[in-house]
Short mmCIF file of C-alpha atoms in Angstrom, two decimals:
data_model
loop_
_atom_site.label_atom_id
_atom_site.label_comp_id
_atom_site.label_asym_id
_atom_site.label_seq_id
_atom_site.Cartn_x
_atom_site.Cartn_y
_atom_site.Cartn_z
CA UNK L 1223 48.83 -26.62 60.44
CA UNK L 1224 50.74 -24.78 57.71
CA UNK L 1225 51.76 -21.16 57.85
CA UNK L 1226 51.50 -19.63 54.40
CA UNK L 1227 51.91 -16.15 52.83
CA UNK L 1228 48.89 -15.28 50.86
CA UNK L 1229 49.06 -12.72 47.93
CA UNK L 1230 45.70 -11.34 46.91
CA UNK L 1231 44.97 -10.43 43.34
CA UNK L 1232 44.02 -8.03 41.92
CA UNK L 1233 45.71 -5.60 44.04
CA UNK L 1234 48.69 -7.47 45.35
CA UNK L 1235 48.02 -7.23 49.16
CA UNK L 1236 49.82 -9.88 51.21
CA UNK L 1237 49.12 -11.48 54.53
CA UNK L 1238 50.01 -14.53 56.59
CA UNK L 1239 47.51 -17.27 57.22
CA UNK L 1240 47.52 -20.54 59.19
CA UNK L 1241 45.54 -23.30 57.58
CA UNK L 1242 45.76 -27.02 56.84
CA UNK L 1243 43.86 -27.19 53.47
CA UNK L 1244 42.85 -24.85 50.78
CA UNK L 1245 39.27 -24.95 52.00
CA UNK L 1246 40.38 -23.83 55.48
CA UNK L 1247 42.38 -20.98 53.87
CA UNK L 1248 39.31 -19.76 51.93
CA UNK L 1249 37.15 -19.93 55.01
CA UNK L 1250 39.73 -18.13 57.23
CA UNK L 1251 39.90 -15.32 54.74
CA UNK L 1252 36.04 -15.04 54.79
CA UNK L 1253 35.87 -15.82 51.08
CA UNK L 1254 33.68 -18.11 49.09
CA UNK L 1255 35.01 -20.80 46.73
CA UNK L 1256 32.98 -19.75 43.73
CA UNK L 1257 34.48 -16.31 43.42
CA UNK L 1258 38.17 -17.19 43.89
CA UNK L 1259 40.83 -19.25 42.42
CA UNK L 1260 43.75 -20.52 44.55
CA UNK L 1261 47.14 -20.82 42.82
CA UNK L 1262 50.46 -22.50 43.76
CA UNK L 1263 53.18 -21.64 41.26
CA UNK L 1264 50.52 -20.54 38.78
CA UNK L 1265 48.64 -23.77 38.98
CA UNK L 1266 45.14 -24.01 40.46
CA UNK L 1267 44.48 -25.94 43.67
CA UNK L 1268 41.29 -27.66 44.80
CA UNK L 1269 39.56 -27.07 48.17
CA UNK L 1270 40.80 -30.50 49.57
CA UNK L 1271 44.49 -29.89 48.67
CA UNK L 1272 46.92 -29.63 51.55
CA UNK L 1273 49.00 -26.50 52.06
CA UNK L 1274 52.81 -26.56 52.67
CA UNK L 1275 54.39 -24.75 55.59
CA UNK L 1276 56.23 -21.61 54.47
CA UNK L 1277 54.87 -21.47 50.89
CA UNK L 1278 53.36 -18.56 49.07
CA UNK L 1279 49.79 -18.91 47.70
CA UNK L 1280 48.07 -16.56 45.28
CA UNK L 1281 44.41 -15.96 45.87
CA UNK L 1282 42.69 -14.57 42.75
CA UNK L 1283 39.30 -12.78 42.84
CA UNK L 1284 37.94 -13.76 39.50
CA UNK L 1285 34.80 -11.67 39.76
CA UNK L 1286 35.04 -8.34 37.86
CA UNK L 1287 33.65 -5.25 39.43
CA UNK L 1288 30.56 -3.33 38.51
CA UNK P 129 45.71 -34.77 45.54
CA UNK P 130 42.32 -35.07 43.93
CA UNK P 131 41.99 -37.05 40.74
CA UNK P 132 40.18 -36.36 37.48
CA UNK P 133 36.70 -38.02 37.51
CA UNK P 134 37.17 -39.03 33.84
CA UNK P 135 40.83 -40.20 33.54
CA UNK P 136 42.44 -40.30 36.95
CA UNK P 137 45.08 -37.64 36.23
CA UNK P 138 45.59 -34.90 38.80
CA UNK P 139 42.55 -32.61 38.91
CA UNK P 140 42.89 -28.88 38.60
CA UNK P 141 39.20 -27.90 38.65
CA UNK P 142 36.09 -28.90 40.50
CA UNK P 143 32.79 -28.48 38.71
CA UNK P 144 30.40 -28.95 41.65
CA UNK P 145 27.12 -28.67 39.78
CA UNK P 146 28.24 -31.55 37.36
CA UNK P 147 29.79 -33.44 40.32
CA UNK P 148 33.08 -33.57 38.44
CA UNK P 149 36.72 -33.02 39.22
CA UNK P 150 38.67 -32.45 36.06
CA UNK P 151 42.39 -32.51 34.85
CA UNK P 152 43.55 -29.79 32.56
CA UNK P 153 42.65 -31.46 29.34
CA UNK P 154 39.21 -32.59 30.38
CA UNK P 155 38.40 -29.16 31.91
CA UNK P 156 39.39 -27.32 28.68
CA UNK P 157 37.23 -29.84 26.72
CA UNK P 158 34.32 -29.32 29.22
CA UNK P 159 34.30 -25.56 28.65
CA UNK P 160 34.72 -25.88 24.83
CA UNK P 161 31.75 -28.36 24.65
CA UNK P 162 29.65 -26.10 26.85
CA UNK P 163 30.27 -23.12 24.53
CA UNK P 164 29.63 -25.21 21.35
CA UNK P 165 26.36 -26.49 22.81
CA UNK P 166 25.22 -22.89 23.55
CA UNK P 167 26.30 -21.65 20.08
CA UNK P 168 24.38 -24.47 18.36
CA UNK P 169 21.26 -24.44 20.66
CA UNK P 170 20.74 -20.66 20.19
CA UNK P 171 21.87 -20.48 16.56
CA UNK P 172 24.43 -17.81 17.57
CA UNK P 173 26.67 -18.48 14.56
CA UNK P 174 25.79 -20.21 11.27
CA UNK P 175 28.15 -21.72 8.65
CA UNK P 176 29.82 -19.12 6.41
CA UNK P 177 29.16 -16.12 8.73
CA UNK P 178 31.83 -13.50 9.66
CA UNK P 179 32.13 -13.02 13.35
CA UNK P 180 33.71 -10.00 15.10
CA UNK P 181 34.78 -11.00 18.64
CA UNK P 182 35.01 -7.95 20.98
CA UNK P 183 37.99 -8.32 23.25
CA UNK P 184 38.92 -6.11 26.21
CA UNK P 185 42.20 -7.83 27.06
CA UNK P 186 40.66 -9.52 30.15
CA UNK P 187 40.14 -13.24 30.95
CA UNK P 188 36.63 -13.46 29.37
CA UNK P 189 37.77 -12.10 26.06
CA UNK P 190 40.76 -14.51 26.08
CA UNK P 191 38.45 -17.41 26.72
CA UNK P 192 35.93 -16.21 24.08
CA UNK P 193 38.61 -15.75 21.46
CA UNK P 194 40.39 -18.96 22.40
CA UNK P 195 37.23 -21.13 22.26
CA UNK P 196 35.93 -19.57 19.09
CA UNK P 197 39.23 -19.92 17.43
CA UNK P 198 38.93 -23.72 18.08
CA UNK P 199 35.31 -23.90 16.98
CA UNK P 200 35.58 -21.91 13.78
CA UNK P 201 36.78 -24.84 11.59
CA UNK P 202 34.20 -27.30 12.83
CA UNK P 203 31.32 -24.81 12.70
CA UNK P 204 32.68 -23.10 9.55
CA UNK P 205 32.76 -19.41 10.30
CA UNK P 206 35.33 -16.54 9.85
CA UNK P 207 36.65 -14.82 12.94
CA UNK P 208 38.30 -11.37 13.49
CA UNK P 209 39.10 -9.67 16.84
CA UNK P 210 38.23 -6.03 17.72
CA UNK P 211 39.62 -4.09 20.67
CA UNK P 212 38.38 -0.67 21.76
CA UNK P 213 41.25 1.36 23.43
CA UNK P 214 39.22 3.50 25.80
CA UNK P 215 42.05 5.89 26.81
CA UNK P 216 41.87 5.07 30.53
CA UNK P 217 45.61 5.66 31.27
CA UNK P 218 47.85 2.70 32.12
CA UNK P 219 44.82 0.31 32.35
CA UNK P 220 44.06 0.86 28.72
CA UNK P 221 47.67 0.57 27.68
CA UNK P 222 48.04 -2.83 29.34
CA UNK P 223 44.60 -4.02 28.08
CA UNK P 224 45.53 -3.13 24.51
CA UNK P 225 48.89 -4.93 24.83
CA UNK P 226 47.16 -8.08 26.21
CA UNK P 227 44.78 -7.96 23.30
CA UNK P 228 47.50 -7.67 20.74
CA UNK P 229 49.38 -10.54 22.37
CA UNK P 230 46.13 -12.60 22.39
CA UNK P 231 45.64 -11.95 18.67
CA UNK P 232 49.25 -12.99 17.95
CA UNK P 233 48.99 -16.08 20.04
CA UNK P 234 45.89 -17.20 18.25
CA UNK P 235 46.99 -15.99 14.86
CA UNK P 236 43.87 -13.93 14.30
CA UNK P 237 43.45 -10.53 12.69
CA UNK P 238 42.88 -7.67 15.22
CA UNK P 239 41.43 -4.23 14.61
CA UNK P 240 42.01 -1.66 17.35
CA UNK P 241 39.74 1.42 17.61
CA UNK P 242 41.24 4.16 19.78
CA UNK P 243 38.59 6.44 21.43
CA UNK P 244 41.17 9.11 21.74
CA UNK P 245 42.13 8.94 18.09
CA UNK P 246 38.51 8.84 16.90
CA UNK P 247 37.05 11.49 19.24
CA UNK P 248 40.11 13.53 20.50
CA UNK P 249 39.40 12.48 24.15
CA UNK P 250 39.54 9.23 26.10
CA UNK P 251 36.54 8.00 28.03
CA UNK P 252 37.41 9.81 31.39
CA UNK P 253 37.51 13.21 29.72
CA UNK P 254 34.50 12.61 27.57
CA UNK P 255 32.61 11.66 30.86
CA UNK P 256 33.87 14.68 32.60
CA UNK P 257 32.76 17.01 29.75
CA UNK P 258 29.41 15.25 29.51
CA UNK P 259 28.97 15.39 33.40
CA UNK P 260 28.01 11.72 33.27
CA UNK P 261 29.40 8.65 35.03
CA UNK P 262 32.46 7.27 33.18
CA UNK P 263 30.76 3.74 33.01
CA UNK P 264 27.72 5.10 31.31
CA UNK P 265 29.81 7.00 28.72
CA UNK P 266 32.01 3.90 28.30
CA UNK P 267 28.95 1.81 27.49
CA UNK P 268 27.54 4.15 24.91
CA UNK P 269 30.92 4.55 23.17
CA UNK P 270 31.76 0.84 23.18
CA UNK P 271 28.33 -0.32 21.92
CA UNK P 272 28.38 2.28 19.10
CA UNK P 273 31.95 1.62 17.95
CA UNK P 274 31.49 -2.20 17.93
CA UNK P 275 28.25 -1.94 16.00
CA UNK P 276 29.78 0.54 13.50
CA UNK P 277 32.81 -1.59 12.99
CA UNK P 278 30.68 -4.69 12.41
CA UNK P 279 28.43 -2.83 9.95
CA UNK P 280 31.46 -1.34 8.06
CA UNK P 281 33.19 -4.79 8.10
CA UNK P 282 30.05 -6.39 6.79
CA UNK P 283 30.10 -8.83 9.72
CA UNK P 284 27.17 -11.05 10.62
CA UNK P 285 27.76 -11.27 14.32
CA UNK P 286 29.41 -9.38 17.23
CA UNK P 287 30.44 -11.89 19.95
CA UNK P 288 31.08 -10.57 23.42
CA UNK P 289 32.56 -12.24 26.49
CA UNK P 290 29.64 -11.87 28.82
CA UNK P 291 29.72 -14.91 31.19
CA UNK P 292 27.09 -16.51 33.37
CA UNK P 293 27.98 -14.38 36.41
CA UNK P 294 27.55 -11.16 34.43
CA UNK P 295 24.14 -12.25 33.08
CA UNK P 296 22.85 -13.67 36.38
CA UNK P 297 23.76 -10.40 38.21
CA UNK P 298 22.21 -8.22 35.42
CA UNK P 299 19.07 -10.32 35.41
CA UNK P 300 18.65 -10.10 39.18
CA UNK P 301 19.22 -6.36 39.12
CA UNK P 302 16.58 -6.05 36.39
CA UNK P 303 14.15 -8.05 38.51
CA UNK P 304 14.90 -6.11 41.70
CA UNK P 305 14.44 -2.79 40.00
CA UNK P 306 11.56 -4.23 37.96
CA UNK P 307 13.13 -3.06 34.62
CA UNK P 308 11.70 -6.05 32.98
CA UNK P 309 12.67 -4.85 29.44
CA UNK P 310 16.35 -5.42 30.52
CA UNK P 311 15.57 -9.14 31.18
CA UNK P 312 14.65 -9.48 27.51
CA UNK P 313 18.06 -7.97 26.55
CA UNK P 314 19.79 -10.97 28.19
CA UNK P 315 19.05 -13.29 25.29
CA UNK P 316 22.13 -15.20 24.11
CA UNK P 317 21.58 -13.93 20.57
CA UNK P 318 19.79 -10.85 19.30
CA UNK P 319 18.89 -10.55 15.54
CA UNK P 320 20.51 -8.13 13.07
CA UNK P 321 18.41 -5.21 11.85
CA UNK P 322 19.38 -4.57 8.23
CA UNK P 323 21.70 -1.62 7.86
CA UNK P 324 21.16 -0.46 11.50
CA UNK P 325 22.55 -3.05 13.92
CA UNK P 326 24.57 -6.23 13.70
CA UNK P 327 23.42 -9.33 15.66
CA UNK P 328 25.03 -9.70 19.20
CA UNK P 329 25.85 -13.05 20.57
CA UNK P 330 27.13 -14.19 23.95
CA UNK P 331 28.84 -17.59 23.48
CA UNK P 332 30.00 -17.68 27.16
CA UNK P 333 26.58 -17.06 28.62
CA UNK P 334 26.58 -20.45 30.46
CA UNK P 335 30.26 -20.33 31.44
CA UNK P 336 30.86 -19.34 35.01
CA UNK P 337 33.24 -16.44 35.59
CA UNK P 338 35.57 -18.83 37.55
CA UNK P 339 35.52 -21.31 34.60
CA UNK P 340 36.38 -18.53 32.23
CA UNK P 341 39.38 -17.47 34.33
CA UNK P 342 40.52 -21.03 34.64
CA UNK P 343 40.17 -21.70 30.93
CA UNK P 344 42.23 -18.72 29.96
CA UNK P 345 44.95 -19.62 32.54
CA UNK P 346 45.10 -23.38 31.78
CA UNK P 347 45.11 -22.71 27.99
CA UNK P 348 48.05 -20.36 28.46
CA UNK P 349 46.21 -17.42 26.78
CA UNK P 350 47.54 -13.90 27.46
CA UNK P 351 45.16 -11.67 29.50
CA UNK P 352 45.33 -8.72 31.89
CA UNK P 353 43.62 -9.32 35.22
CA UNK P 354 43.25 -5.96 36.85
CA UNK P 355 40.14 -3.98 37.65
CA UNK P 356 39.20 -0.91 35.61
CA UNK P 357 39.97 2.15 37.86
CA UNK P 358 36.34 3.21 37.31
CA UNK P 359 34.83 -0.04 38.55
CA UNK P 360 33.44 -0.05 42.06
CA UNK P 361 33.47 -3.09 44.24
CA UNK P 362 30.72 -1.39 46.24
CA UNK P 363 28.33 -1.34 43.23
CA UNK P 364 25.10 -3.23 43.26
CA UNK P 365 26.27 -5.35 40.33
CA UNK P 366 29.30 -6.61 42.22
CA UNK P 367 27.29 -7.28 45.44
CA UNK P 368 24.78 -9.25 43.34
CA UNK P 369 27.60 -11.35 41.88
CA UNK P 370 28.94 -12.14 45.34
CA UNK P 371 25.48 -12.96 46.57
CA UNK P 372 24.67 -15.28 43.64
CA UNK P 373 28.04 -17.06 44.22
CA UNK P 374 27.24 -17.54 47.86
CA UNK P 375 23.99 -19.07 46.82
CA UNK P 376 25.83 -21.25 44.21
CA UNK P 377 28.20 -22.52 47.01
CA UNK P 378 25.21 -23.80 48.91
CA UNK P 379 23.08 -24.86 45.95
CA UNK P 380 25.49 -25.81 43.11
CA UNK P 381 23.87 -25.28 39.74
CA UNK P 382 21.48 -22.56 40.65
CA UNK P 383 23.39 -19.95 38.61
CA UNK P 384 23.28 -22.25 35.52
CA UNK P 385 19.55 -22.90 36.03
CA UNK P 386 19.01 -19.06 36.10
CA UNK P 387 20.96 -18.25 32.90
CA UNK P 388 19.71 -21.20 30.93
CA UNK P 389 16.09 -20.50 32.09
CA UNK P 390 16.50 -16.86 31.06
CA UNK P 391 17.84 -17.83 27.68
CA UNK P 392 14.68 -19.89 27.08
CA UNK P 393 12.28 -17.36 28.51
CA UNK P 394 13.71 -14.02 27.63
CA UNK P 395 11.09 -13.36 24.84
CA UNK P 396 8.32 -13.70 27.37
CA UNK P 397 9.43 -10.45 29.07
CA UNK P 398 8.11 -7.09 27.66
CA UNK P 399 10.13 -5.41 24.86
CA UNK P 400 10.74 -1.73 24.32
CA UNK P 401 7.68 0.22 23.11
CA UNK P 402 9.74 2.01 20.48
CA UNK P 403 10.64 0.68 17.05
CA UNK P 404 14.29 1.18 16.03
CA UNK P 405 14.85 3.82 13.28
CA UNK P 406 18.01 5.10 11.64
CA UNK P 407 19.77 7.92 13.42
CA UNK P 408 19.36 11.05 11.33
CA UNK P 409 23.04 11.93 11.71
CA UNK P 410 24.85 8.64 11.22
CA UNK P 411 22.18 6.18 9.95
CA UNK P 412 22.75 3.58 12.57
CA UNK P 413 20.23 2.22 15.20
CA UNK P 414 18.39 4.77 17.26
CA UNK P 415 15.14 4.95 19.21
CA UNK P 416 13.44 8.20 18.27
CA UNK P 417 15.79 9.38 15.40
CA UNK P 418 18.99 10.30 17.24
CA UNK P 419 21.46 7.61 18.54
CA UNK P 420 22.93 8.00 22.04
CA UNK P 421 26.42 8.33 20.49
CA UNK P 422 25.49 11.23 18.28
CA UNK P 423 23.61 12.83 21.26
CA UNK P 424 26.66 12.32 23.48
CA UNK P 425 29.13 13.78 20.90
CA UNK P 426 26.72 16.73 20.15
CA UNK P 427 26.89 17.63 23.80
CA UNK P 428 30.62 17.07 24.38
CA UNK P 429 32.03 17.98 20.96
CA UNK P 430 29.48 20.42 19.66
CA UNK P 431 28.46 18.22 16.73
CA UNK P 432 27.14 14.67 16.27
CA UNK P 433 30.21 12.61 15.27
CA UNK P 434 28.68 9.24 14.38
CA UNK P 435 28.96 9.83 10.62
CA UNK P 436 32.57 10.97 10.71
CA UNK P 437 33.55 8.10 13.06
CA UNK P 438 31.94 5.62 10.68
CA UNK P 439 34.01 7.01 7.85
CA UNK P 440 37.28 6.73 9.88
CA UNK P 441 36.41 3.13 10.80
CA UNK P 442 35.66 2.34 7.16
CA UNK P 443 39.19 3.68 6.13
CA UNK P 444 40.84 1.59 8.98
CA UNK P 445 39.01 -1.54 7.77
CA UNK P 446 40.07 -0.90 4.12
CA UNK P 447 43.63 -0.56 5.26
CA UNK P 448 43.59 -3.65 7.40
CA UNK P 449 41.94 -6.12 4.95
CA UNK P 450 39.88 -7.80 7.77
#
């Protein structure tokens, strides 16, 4: 299990999450895969990709508001 | 790490409804083909036409301009960009900057219309004076200025960055509230009305919002990804988008079916009862003889400003050679 720092965009709120893969991260944040893009160093990750302990991940809400 | 279904390179995107995982190059090609297919199928742009792409500075405009810039040689059309500076504080400053960077990056001409310069107030002050919601005033002003710009620039089409998520949410809202005329408005292309209105096209209508973000990111296009301070994440539109995406997660492809079905069937829904006629003040499209922009400016500024604004836009265009 990796412990990662998550930065949420837009907004910039940060939190710490424990998850093994990107799909677990999305689930533990209560999000759905269609509305978010997960980035490591600016590059998109797929749901099956493994997370690395101590890294920072950016979670981007791609849906624009009403 | 997942591999691209087409070439085996590391995958950066998963397109579940097509059962594909794609590398950067194949994903960019996938989106470009999807847009080209939509443009051809719905006759959005014909050879020799002049297209004004409306860009806000966000991801969808970056993708719209980026894909159209690539398609213009193959499809044989002219392309200029237009940005409306809404005068919404820092949000508008950054959006305008992103639009200028995008135009530079793509080597395309850009015309900026500033609401504050044209009307003396930005959208928030206009809305306060009109005692109307900012989003409603913003919609009236943007629609009017883009149409006026396209008419004065003698353009054949105005292209907007509405994506599949926008259209699906709008369609569902129209159905839930039984405003069936609004379903008809979701056509990928509306025709021009000589002298009154320029054809509107939505080349991204079948591109998912997530695909649009990924395209702009992976193509390295400049965009500004912040929410307008007037947008509400508690709005019905936003909740509908979330709901449709939850459905899409469980039933991949349902959103595409909805927007493609609507594109085929939009004409089956009822149209407005009124015939469009020229506004008695400015001469552009109205229903009933006074356009909503002239009505709004009469209320807020004491006189209908459509005609004057058209004149200012004409001068800007003459000075810019677009």
